Short mmCIF file of C-alpha atoms in Angstrom, two decimals:
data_model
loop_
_atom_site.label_atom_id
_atom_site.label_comp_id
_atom_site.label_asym_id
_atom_site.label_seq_id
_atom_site.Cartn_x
_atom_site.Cartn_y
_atom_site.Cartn_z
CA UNK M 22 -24.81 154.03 118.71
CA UNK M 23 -27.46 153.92 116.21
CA UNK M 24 -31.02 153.37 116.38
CA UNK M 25 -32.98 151.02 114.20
CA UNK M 26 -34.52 152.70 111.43
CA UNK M 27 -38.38 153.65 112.14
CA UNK M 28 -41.05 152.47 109.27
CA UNK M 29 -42.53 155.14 107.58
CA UNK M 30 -46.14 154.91 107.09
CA UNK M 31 -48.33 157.20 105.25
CA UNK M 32 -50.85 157.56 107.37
CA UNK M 33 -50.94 158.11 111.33
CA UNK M 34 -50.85 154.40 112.49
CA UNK M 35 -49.24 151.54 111.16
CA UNK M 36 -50.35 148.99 109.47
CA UNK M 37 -53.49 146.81 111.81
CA UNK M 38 -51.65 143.32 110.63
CA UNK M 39 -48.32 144.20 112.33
CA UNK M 40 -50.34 143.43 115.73
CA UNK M 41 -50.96 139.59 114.30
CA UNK M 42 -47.47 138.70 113.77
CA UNK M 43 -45.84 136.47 116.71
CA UNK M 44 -42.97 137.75 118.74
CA UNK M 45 -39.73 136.22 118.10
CA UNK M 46 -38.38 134.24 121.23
CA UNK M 47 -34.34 134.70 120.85
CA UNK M 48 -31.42 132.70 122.52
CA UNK M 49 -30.38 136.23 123.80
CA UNK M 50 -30.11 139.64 123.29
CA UNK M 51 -29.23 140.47 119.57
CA UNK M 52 -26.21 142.66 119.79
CA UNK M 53 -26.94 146.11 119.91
CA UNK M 54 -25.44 147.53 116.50
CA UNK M 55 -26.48 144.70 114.51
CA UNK M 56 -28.64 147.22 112.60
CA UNK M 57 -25.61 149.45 112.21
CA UNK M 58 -23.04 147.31 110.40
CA UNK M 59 -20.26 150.16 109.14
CA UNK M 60 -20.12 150.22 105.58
CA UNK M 61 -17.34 146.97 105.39
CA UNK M 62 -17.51 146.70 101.49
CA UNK M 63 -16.29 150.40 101.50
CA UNK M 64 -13.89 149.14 103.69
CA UNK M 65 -12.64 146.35 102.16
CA UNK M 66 -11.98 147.80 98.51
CA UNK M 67 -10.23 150.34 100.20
CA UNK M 68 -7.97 148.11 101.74
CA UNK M 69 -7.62 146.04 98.52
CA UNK M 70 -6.89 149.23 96.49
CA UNK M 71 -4.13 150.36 99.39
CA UNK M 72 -2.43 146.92 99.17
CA UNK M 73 -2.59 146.91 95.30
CA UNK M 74 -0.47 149.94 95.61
CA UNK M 75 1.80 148.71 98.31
CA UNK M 76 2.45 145.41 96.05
CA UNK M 77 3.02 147.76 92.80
CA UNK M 78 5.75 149.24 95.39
CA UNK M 79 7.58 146.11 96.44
CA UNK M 80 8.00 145.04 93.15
CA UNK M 81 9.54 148.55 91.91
CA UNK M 82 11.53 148.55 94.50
CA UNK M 83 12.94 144.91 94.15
CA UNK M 84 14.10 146.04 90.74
CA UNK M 85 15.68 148.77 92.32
CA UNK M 86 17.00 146.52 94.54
CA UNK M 87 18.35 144.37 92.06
CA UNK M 88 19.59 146.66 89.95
CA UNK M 89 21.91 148.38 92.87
CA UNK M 90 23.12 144.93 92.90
CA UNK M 91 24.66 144.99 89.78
CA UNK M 92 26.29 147.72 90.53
CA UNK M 93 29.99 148.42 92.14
CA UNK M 94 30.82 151.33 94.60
CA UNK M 95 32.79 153.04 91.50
CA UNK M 96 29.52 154.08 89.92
CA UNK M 97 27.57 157.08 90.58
CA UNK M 98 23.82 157.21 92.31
CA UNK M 99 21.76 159.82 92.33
CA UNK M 100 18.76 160.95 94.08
CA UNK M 101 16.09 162.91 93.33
CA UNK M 102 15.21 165.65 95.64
CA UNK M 103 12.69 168.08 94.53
CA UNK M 104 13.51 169.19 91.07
CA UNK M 105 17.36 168.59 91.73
CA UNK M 106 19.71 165.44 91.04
CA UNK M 107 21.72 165.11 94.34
CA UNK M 108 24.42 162.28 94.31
CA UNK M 109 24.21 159.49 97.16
CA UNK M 110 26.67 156.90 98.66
CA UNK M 111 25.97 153.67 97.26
CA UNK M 112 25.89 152.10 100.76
CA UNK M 113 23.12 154.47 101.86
CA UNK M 114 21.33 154.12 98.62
CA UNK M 115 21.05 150.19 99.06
CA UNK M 116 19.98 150.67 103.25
CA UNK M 117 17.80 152.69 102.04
CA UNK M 118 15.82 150.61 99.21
CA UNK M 119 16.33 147.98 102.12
CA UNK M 120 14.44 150.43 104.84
CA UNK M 121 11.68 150.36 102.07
CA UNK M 122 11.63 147.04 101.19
CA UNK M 123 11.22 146.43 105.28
CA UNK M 124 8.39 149.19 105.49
CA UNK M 125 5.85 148.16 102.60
CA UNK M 126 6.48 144.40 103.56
CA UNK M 127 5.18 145.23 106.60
CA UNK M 128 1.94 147.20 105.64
CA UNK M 129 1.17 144.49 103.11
CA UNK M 130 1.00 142.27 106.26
CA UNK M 131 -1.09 144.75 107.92
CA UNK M 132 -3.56 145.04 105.39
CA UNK M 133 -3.86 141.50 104.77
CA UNK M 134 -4.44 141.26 109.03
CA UNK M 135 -6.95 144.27 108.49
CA UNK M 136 -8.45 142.25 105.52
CA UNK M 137 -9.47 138.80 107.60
CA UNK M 138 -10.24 140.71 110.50
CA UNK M 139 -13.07 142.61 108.03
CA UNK M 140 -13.93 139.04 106.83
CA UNK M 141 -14.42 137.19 110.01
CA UNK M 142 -16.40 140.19 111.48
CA UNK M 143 -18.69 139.97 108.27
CA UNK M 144 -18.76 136.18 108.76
CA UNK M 145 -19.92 136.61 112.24
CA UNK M 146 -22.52 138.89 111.32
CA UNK M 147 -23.62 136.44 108.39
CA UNK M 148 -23.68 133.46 111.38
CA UNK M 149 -25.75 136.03 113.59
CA UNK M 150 -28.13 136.78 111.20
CA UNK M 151 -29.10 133.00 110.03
CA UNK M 152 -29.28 132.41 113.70
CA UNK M 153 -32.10 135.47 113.95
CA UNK M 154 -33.47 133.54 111.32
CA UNK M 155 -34.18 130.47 112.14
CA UNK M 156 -35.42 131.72 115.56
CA UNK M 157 -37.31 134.09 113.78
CA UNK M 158 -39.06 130.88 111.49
CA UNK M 159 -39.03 128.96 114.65
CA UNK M 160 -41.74 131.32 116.38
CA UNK M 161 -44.17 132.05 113.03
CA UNK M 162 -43.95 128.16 112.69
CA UNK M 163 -45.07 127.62 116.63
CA UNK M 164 -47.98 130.88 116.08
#
């Protein structure tokens, strides 16, 4: 848990008007790591980047896809392994573009839950804020 961050004041004391300012009266307890929001934007281009990458993944691998398609079991497929060429069943080679075609659809949809989770929680802290506010206005308009 983090602490709020403590003024810094050049002399010993702080400042003699901060004793003249009213005490907000709040609904309830503000939450405790309201201060401490984690650093969300960091967050959230991260996860943009990482699903940028997954989408630039689906795609190359629905042209593989499609271009296993066209083929017939007569015709040779390789893989690459390492630095060496090794030759793969066409059956396995389409299960397996199918496997990853399954996989990245998936993380796409995890990033994208990840992504409105990271949005509502910001929300919330936006609605929490105004709230603190207006309470905040509320008691220097009643002092």
């Amino acid at each position: 848990m983090c602490a709020p961050p403590t003024p810094q004041f050049r002399g010993k004391t702080p400042p003699k008007f901060w004793g003249s300012l009213p005490t907000p009266q709040f609904r309830g307890k503000p939450p405790q790591n309201f201060m401490c929001a984690p650093p969300q934007k960091k967050d959230l281009s991260k996860s943009v980047a990482a699903r940028q990458k997954l989408e630039a993944q689906l795609t190359e691998n629905n042209i593989v896809k499609e271009e296993l398609e066209l083929l017939d079991d007569t015709n040779a497929v390789f893989k690459l392994m390492g630095p060496v060429l090794v030759r793969q069943d066409m059956e396995e080679a389409r299960a397996t573009v199918a496997k990853r075609l399954a996989y990245i659809t998936g993380e796409i949809k995890r990033y994208e839950q990840q992504m409105q989770e990271m949005e509502q929680k910001a929300e919330q802290r936006r609605e929490a804020l105004a709230r603190l506010q207006q309470d905040l206005q509320r008691a220097q308009g009643k002092g």
